[in-house]
Amino acid sequence: MPKSQVRKKKVYTPPTDVRPTATAATRKPSPVWLPILAIALIVFGIGWLVVYYLSEQAYPVATWGYWNLAVGFGAMVASLIVLSRWR
């Protein structure tokens, strides 16, 4: 049986004007304080909510009422935003 011919195809290289300017290797790593801040915000938010529920809504700030929930969940959402910047 005859052997089929192999096509000689050039390797594709994208044009230089389309290539991204910053590669993953040139990005700086995250500072050390970033994951520490994120974990601190998570712990703070959970702690705020636990105190709020265990004190039967008398603490941390009784006059805020249900806004205490917004503070606790807001701290946890803020930690997610901080973690989105982590490399």
PDB file of C-alpha atoms in Angstrom:
ATOM      1  CA  MET A   1       0.000   0.000   0.000  1.00  0.00           C
ATOM      2  CA  PRO A   2       1.444   3.407  -0.942  1.00  0.00           C
ATOM      3  CA  LYS A   3       2.196   5.868   1.806  1.00  0.00           C
ATOM      4  CA  SER A   4       0.179   9.084   1.753  1.00  0.00           C
ATOM      5  CA  GLN A   5       1.966  12.357   1.428  1.00  0.00           C
ATOM      6  CA  VAL A   6       2.387  14.524   4.505  1.00  0.00           C
ATOM      7  CA  ARG A   7       1.308  18.119   4.070  1.00  0.00           C
ATOM      8  CA  LYS A   8       3.854  20.637   5.113  1.00  0.00           C
ATOM      9  CA  LYS A   9       1.917  23.229   7.022  1.00  0.00           C
ATOM     10  CA  LYS A  10       3.392  26.292   8.666  1.00  0.00           C
ATOM     11  CA  VAL A  11       2.831  26.827  12.384  1.00  0.00           C
ATOM     12  CA  TYR A  12       0.352  29.608  13.015  1.00  0.00           C
ATOM     13  CA  THR A  13       1.715  32.674  14.741  1.00  0.00           C
ATOM     14  CA  PRO A  14      -0.719  35.445  15.576  1.00  0.00           C
ATOM     15  CA  PRO A  15       0.046  38.944  14.376  1.00  0.00           C
ATOM     16  CA  THR A  16       2.071  41.083  16.763  1.00  0.00           C
ATOM     17  CA  ASP A  17      -0.548  43.847  16.952  1.00  0.00           C
ATOM     18  CA  VAL A  18      -3.185  41.417  18.334  1.00  0.00           C
ATOM     19  CA  ARG A  19      -1.092  39.874  21.103  1.00  0.00           C
ATOM     20  CA  PRO A  20      -1.866  40.987  24.662  1.00  0.00           C
ATOM     21  CA  THR A  21       0.606  43.468  26.072  1.00  0.00           C
ATOM     22  CA  ALA A  22       0.722  42.119  29.640  1.00  0.00           C
ATOM     23  CA  THR A  23       1.271  38.443  30.180  1.00  0.00           C
ATOM     24  CA  ALA A  24       0.600  36.494  33.350  1.00  0.00           C
ATOM     25  CA  ALA A  25       4.328  36.350  34.086  1.00  0.00           C
ATOM     26  CA  THR A  26       4.671  40.136  34.218  1.00  0.00           C
ATOM     27  CA  ARG A  27       1.923  40.653  36.797  1.00  0.00           C
ATOM     28  CA  LYS A  28       3.059  41.205  40.346  1.00  0.00           C
ATOM     29  CA  PRO A  29       1.912  38.801  43.056  1.00  0.00           C
ATOM     30  CA  SER A  30      -0.542  39.988  45.663  1.00  0.00           C
ATOM     31  CA  PRO A  31       0.712  41.735  48.760  1.00  0.00           C
ATOM     32  CA  VAL A  32       0.806  39.680  51.958  1.00  0.00           C
ATOM     33  CA  TRP A  33      -1.868  41.798  53.662  1.00  0.00           C
ATOM     34  CA  LEU A  34      -4.532  41.071  51.040  1.00  0.00           C
ATOM     35  CA  PRO A  35      -5.550  37.521  52.101  1.00  0.00           C
ATOM     36  CA  ILE A  36      -5.148  38.536  55.752  1.00  0.00           C
ATOM     37  CA  LEU A  37      -7.589  41.412  55.243  1.00  0.00           C
ATOM     38  CA  ALA A  38     -10.040  39.142  53.427  1.00  0.00           C
ATOM     39  CA  ILE A  39     -10.020  36.555  56.219  1.00  0.00           C
ATOM     40  CA  ALA A  40     -10.353  39.297  58.829  1.00  0.00           C
ATOM     41  CA  LEU A  41     -13.419  40.696  57.028  1.00  0.00           C
ATOM     42  CA  ILE A  42     -15.015  37.248  56.848  1.00  0.00           C
ATOM     43  CA  VAL A  43     -14.407  36.624  60.549  1.00  0.00           C
ATOM     44  CA  PHE A  44     -15.662  40.111  61.432  1.00  0.00           C
ATOM     45  CA  GLY A  45     -18.851  39.661  59.383  1.00  0.00           C
ATOM     46  CA  ILE A  46     -19.624  36.240  60.815  1.00  0.00           C
ATOM     47  CA  GLY A  47     -18.834  37.448  64.322  1.00  0.00           C
ATOM     48  CA  TRP A  48     -21.118  40.462  63.898  1.00  0.00           C
ATOM     49  CA  LEU A  49     -24.000  38.260  62.771  1.00  0.00           C
ATOM     50  CA  VAL A  50     -23.461  35.693  65.526  1.00  0.00           C
ATOM     51  CA  VAL A  51     -23.443  38.395  68.216  1.00  0.00           C
ATOM     52  CA  TYR A  52     -26.535  39.960  66.680  1.00  0.00           C
ATOM     53  CA  TYR A  53     -28.494  36.721  66.722  1.00  0.00           C
ATOM     54  CA  LEU A  54     -27.268  35.384  70.072  1.00  0.00           C
ATOM     55  CA  SER A  55     -28.003  38.667  71.865  1.00  0.00           C
ATOM     56  CA  GLU A  56     -31.567  38.565  70.511  1.00  0.00           C
ATOM     57  CA  GLN A  57     -30.965  41.713  68.448  1.00  0.00           C
ATOM     58  CA  ALA A  58     -29.775  43.824  71.422  1.00  0.00           C
ATOM     59  CA  TYR A  59     -26.134  44.002  70.352  1.00  0.00           C
ATOM     60  CA  PRO A  60     -23.852  45.124  68.571  1.00  0.00           C
ATOM     61  CA  VAL A  61     -25.946  48.274  67.917  1.00  0.00           C
ATOM     62  CA  ALA A  62     -29.542  47.986  69.079  1.00  0.00           C
ATOM     63  CA  THR A  63     -30.759  51.164  67.383  1.00  0.00           C
ATOM     64  CA  TRP A  64     -29.699  49.917  63.941  1.00  0.00           C
ATOM     65  CA  GLY A  65     -32.184  47.073  64.013  1.00  0.00           C
ATOM     66  CA  TYR A  66     -31.961  44.954  60.885  1.00  0.00           C
ATOM     67  CA  TRP A  67     -29.171  47.111  59.473  1.00  0.00           C
ATOM     68  CA  ASN A  68     -26.893  44.982  61.639  1.00  0.00           C
ATOM     69  CA  LEU A  69     -27.490  42.233  59.079  1.00  0.00           C
ATOM     70  CA  ALA A  70     -26.324  44.571  56.322  1.00  0.00           C
ATOM     71  CA  VAL A  71     -23.123  45.294  58.247  1.00  0.00           C
ATOM     72  CA  GLY A  72     -22.356  41.594  58.718  1.00  0.00           C
ATOM     73  CA  PHE A  73     -23.157  40.554  55.176  1.00  0.00           C
ATOM     74  CA  GLY A  74     -21.517  43.706  53.807  1.00  0.00           C
ATOM     75  CA  ALA A  75     -18.248  42.764  55.487  1.00  0.00           C
ATOM     76  CA  MET A  76     -18.402  39.310  53.930  1.00  0.00           C
ATOM     77  CA  VAL A  77     -19.165  40.740  50.481  1.00  0.00           C
ATOM     78  CA  ALA A  78     -16.287  43.169  50.915  1.00  0.00           C
ATOM     79  CA  SER A  79     -14.006  40.209  51.589  1.00  0.00           C
ATOM     80  CA  LEU A  80     -15.127  38.631  48.299  1.00  0.00           C
ATOM     81  CA  ILE A  81     -14.293  41.860  46.490  1.00  0.00           C
ATOM     82  CA  VAL A  82     -10.856  41.918  48.125  1.00  0.00           C
ATOM     83  CA  LEU A  83     -10.296  38.261  47.205  1.00  0.00           C
ATOM     84  CA  SER A  84     -11.099  39.006  43.571  1.00  0.00           C
ATOM     85  CA  ARG A  85      -7.861  41.021  43.462  1.00  0.00           C
ATOM     86  CA  TRP A  86      -5.781  38.123  44.829  1.00  0.00           C
ATOM     87  CA  ARG A  87      -3.232  36.508  42.493  1.00  0.00           C
TER      88      ARG A  87
END
